[in-house]
């Protein structure tokens, strides 16, 4: 039996998590198909909140065995986000199995632990610029990991002037590439928020069989 999974993120670049969901499922011997709707292309340009996305996804008429919802913690405790997601699912898709993916504070924190990937995505793999990246769980204490990631990519690129301006405009693309390249069993696995995601996913896949 192939499990059907619905994934929703805060934006389309979050779809880089989909390959990791598929990897974990494959390691556990569970065949899956993951659907990550582009709500903008579906005509739902004002579909931003979790309840709105669930409402539209359900209206499309597809059936799923599991819903996976990504929502950054931002300035709130992770448990508040989990409760928010649970409330949305209970209202829009009652009693449906789901898991919450809640990075602390933003998903970009997960991408700051792999210096080699950052240098490669920055189009300068042999660069020698000092990046001063955070180590281990310290990354979850950074107030604005998105800004730090963007600034770090700029430094690693070595670009200046117009080339740097053009490079920085492609940040959503670079972020997506870094997310796809993330090793789910690498340094990020030391972070409590990532371990919670992996543990919840493995448990949900097992329960949905």
XYZ file of C-alpha atoms in Angstrom:
209
model
C 0.000 0.000 0.000
C 1.302 3.445 -0.971
C 0.587 6.154 1.588
C -0.699 9.436 0.217
C 0.772 12.474 1.969
C -0.261 16.122 1.727
C 2.538 18.592 2.485
C 1.977 22.305 3.052
C 4.662 24.842 3.870
C 4.833 28.574 4.318
C 5.973 29.004 0.714
C 6.871 26.947 -2.357
C 10.586 26.895 -1.467
C 9.634 24.792 1.573
C 8.878 21.981 -0.876
C 12.553 21.129 -0.513
C 11.451 19.139 2.543
C 9.540 16.713 0.323
C 12.607 14.658 -0.727
C 13.499 14.198 2.945
C 10.013 12.936 3.726
C 10.398 10.477 0.861
C 13.870 9.434 2.074
C 12.685 8.718 5.611
C 9.742 6.751 4.237
C 12.037 4.730 1.958
C 14.448 3.965 4.803
C 11.482 2.700 6.822
C 10.206 0.623 3.911
C 7.008 2.640 3.405
C 6.027 3.562 -0.174
C 4.657 7.117 -0.314
C 3.475 9.747 -2.748
C 3.781 13.332 -1.528
C 1.611 16.127 -2.916
C 2.714 19.715 -2.261
C 0.123 21.994 -3.897
C 1.170 25.360 -5.319
C -1.861 27.275 -4.084
C -0.946 30.329 -6.151
C -1.067 28.364 -9.393
C -4.323 26.828 -8.291
C -5.799 30.306 -8.241
C -5.782 30.651 -4.449
C -3.512 33.689 -4.325
C -4.780 34.761 -0.910
C -4.331 31.325 0.642
C -1.793 31.964 3.403
C -2.971 30.556 6.745
C -2.969 26.876 7.640
C -6.800 26.690 7.793
C -7.067 28.322 4.358
C -4.593 25.894 2.811
C -6.336 22.885 4.335
C -9.697 24.175 3.160
C -8.482 24.525 -0.426
C -6.668 21.173 -0.398
C -9.765 19.424 0.870
C -11.918 21.173 -1.725
C -9.749 19.663 -4.468
C -11.251 16.319 -3.528
C -8.078 14.272 -3.046
C -7.824 11.901 -0.110
C -4.699 11.575 2.013
C -3.441 9.209 4.680
C -1.300 11.847 6.387
C -1.007 15.638 6.423
C 2.384 17.253 7.087
C 2.317 20.969 7.887
C 5.400 23.179 8.158
C 5.149 26.369 10.207
C 8.111 28.304 11.592
C 8.056 28.944 15.317
C 9.205 32.553 14.734
C 8.974 34.331 18.108
C 6.592 31.809 19.634
C 7.230 28.564 21.543
C 7.189 25.528 19.280
C 4.347 24.036 21.298
C 2.176 27.065 20.520
C 2.679 26.440 16.809
C 1.892 22.760 17.228
C -1.316 23.635 19.058
C -2.210 26.132 16.337
C -1.745 23.472 13.653
C -3.707 20.864 15.616
C -6.570 23.336 16.018
C -6.594 24.080 12.273
C -6.678 20.391 11.360
C -9.454 19.723 13.881
C -11.511 22.525 12.343
C -10.880 21.860 8.653
C -10.149 18.129 8.470
C -11.456 16.602 11.725
C -9.691 13.544 13.142
C -7.250 13.406 10.220
C -3.706 12.169 11.030
C -1.173 14.971 10.829
C 2.253 16.026 12.021
C 3.623 19.524 12.552
C 7.081 20.545 11.325
C 8.194 23.452 13.521
C 11.745 24.788 13.139
C 13.119 27.121 15.823
C 12.840 30.040 14.887
C 12.865 29.645 11.126
C 13.584 26.821 8.739
C 16.737 28.657 7.619
C 18.353 27.675 10.934
C 18.491 24.101 9.658
C 20.485 25.236 6.628
C 23.283 27.006 8.489
C 25.120 23.873 9.637
C 26.515 22.694 6.281
C 29.322 25.009 5.226
C 30.247 23.010 2.121
C 26.691 23.119 0.761
C 26.526 26.857 1.397
C 29.752 27.411 -0.539
C 28.544 25.244 -3.414
C 25.135 26.900 -3.640
C 26.920 30.253 -3.460
C 28.664 29.248 -6.721
C 32.099 29.445 -5.123
C 32.908 25.994 -3.679
C 36.631 26.726 -3.324
C 36.151 30.080 -1.624
C 38.218 30.873 1.450
C 36.080 33.631 2.956
C 35.492 33.102 6.656
C 31.791 32.425 7.198
C 31.659 32.260 11.010
C 28.726 29.868 11.010
C 27.083 28.829 14.295
C 27.765 25.371 15.624
C 25.306 22.732 16.796
C 22.290 23.738 18.820
C 23.507 27.362 19.005
C 21.879 27.827 15.608
C 18.427 27.606 17.187
C 19.183 30.671 19.311
C 19.806 32.980 16.350
C 17.165 35.720 16.209
C 17.061 36.015 12.406
C 18.506 32.911 10.717
C 17.017 33.937 7.368
C 19.046 37.150 7.296
C 22.159 35.333 8.485
C 21.785 32.723 5.737
C 21.266 35.364 3.061
C 24.272 37.380 4.286
C 26.420 34.253 4.534
C 25.590 33.196 0.985
C 26.542 36.677 -0.212
C 29.903 36.507 1.570
C 30.565 32.969 0.313
C 29.814 33.976 -3.282
C 32.570 36.568 -3.372
C 30.429 38.675 -5.689
C 30.290 42.460 -5.586
C 28.297 45.179 -7.291
C 25.670 44.163 -9.815
C 26.643 40.499 -9.720
C 25.984 40.457 -5.988
C 22.649 42.243 -6.460
C 21.564 39.661 -9.020
C 22.770 36.813 -6.823
C 20.864 38.024 -3.782
C 17.639 38.308 -5.769
C 17.840 34.540 -6.287
C 17.797 33.827 -2.548
C 14.512 31.788 -2.642
C 16.116 29.527 -5.261
C 19.313 29.174 -3.231
C 17.309 28.415 -0.094
C 15.388 25.703 -1.934
C 18.612 24.131 -3.203
C 20.119 24.123 0.288
C 17.005 22.508 1.679
C 17.078 19.790 -0.964
C 20.772 19.142 -0.269
C 20.239 18.885 3.487
C 21.405 15.557 4.893
C 18.576 14.403 7.192
C 21.042 12.257 9.121
C 23.866 14.826 9.160
C 24.610 17.733 11.541
C 20.993 18.890 11.494
C 20.024 15.686 13.278
C 21.577 17.133 16.473
C 18.881 19.823 16.618
C 15.858 19.065 18.839
C 13.434 20.579 16.323
C 14.738 18.358 13.506
C 14.740 15.263 15.708
C 11.136 15.993 16.664
C 10.246 16.191 12.968
C 11.986 12.891 12.230
C 10.500 11.100 15.253
C 6.988 12.340 14.485
C 7.328 11.409 10.816
C 8.586 7.889 11.524
C 5.820 7.294 14.060
C 3.129 8.677 11.723
C 4.328 6.553 8.804
C 4.250 3.454 10.967
C 0.760 4.233 12.292
C -0.619 4.965 8.812
C 0.422 1.646 7.287
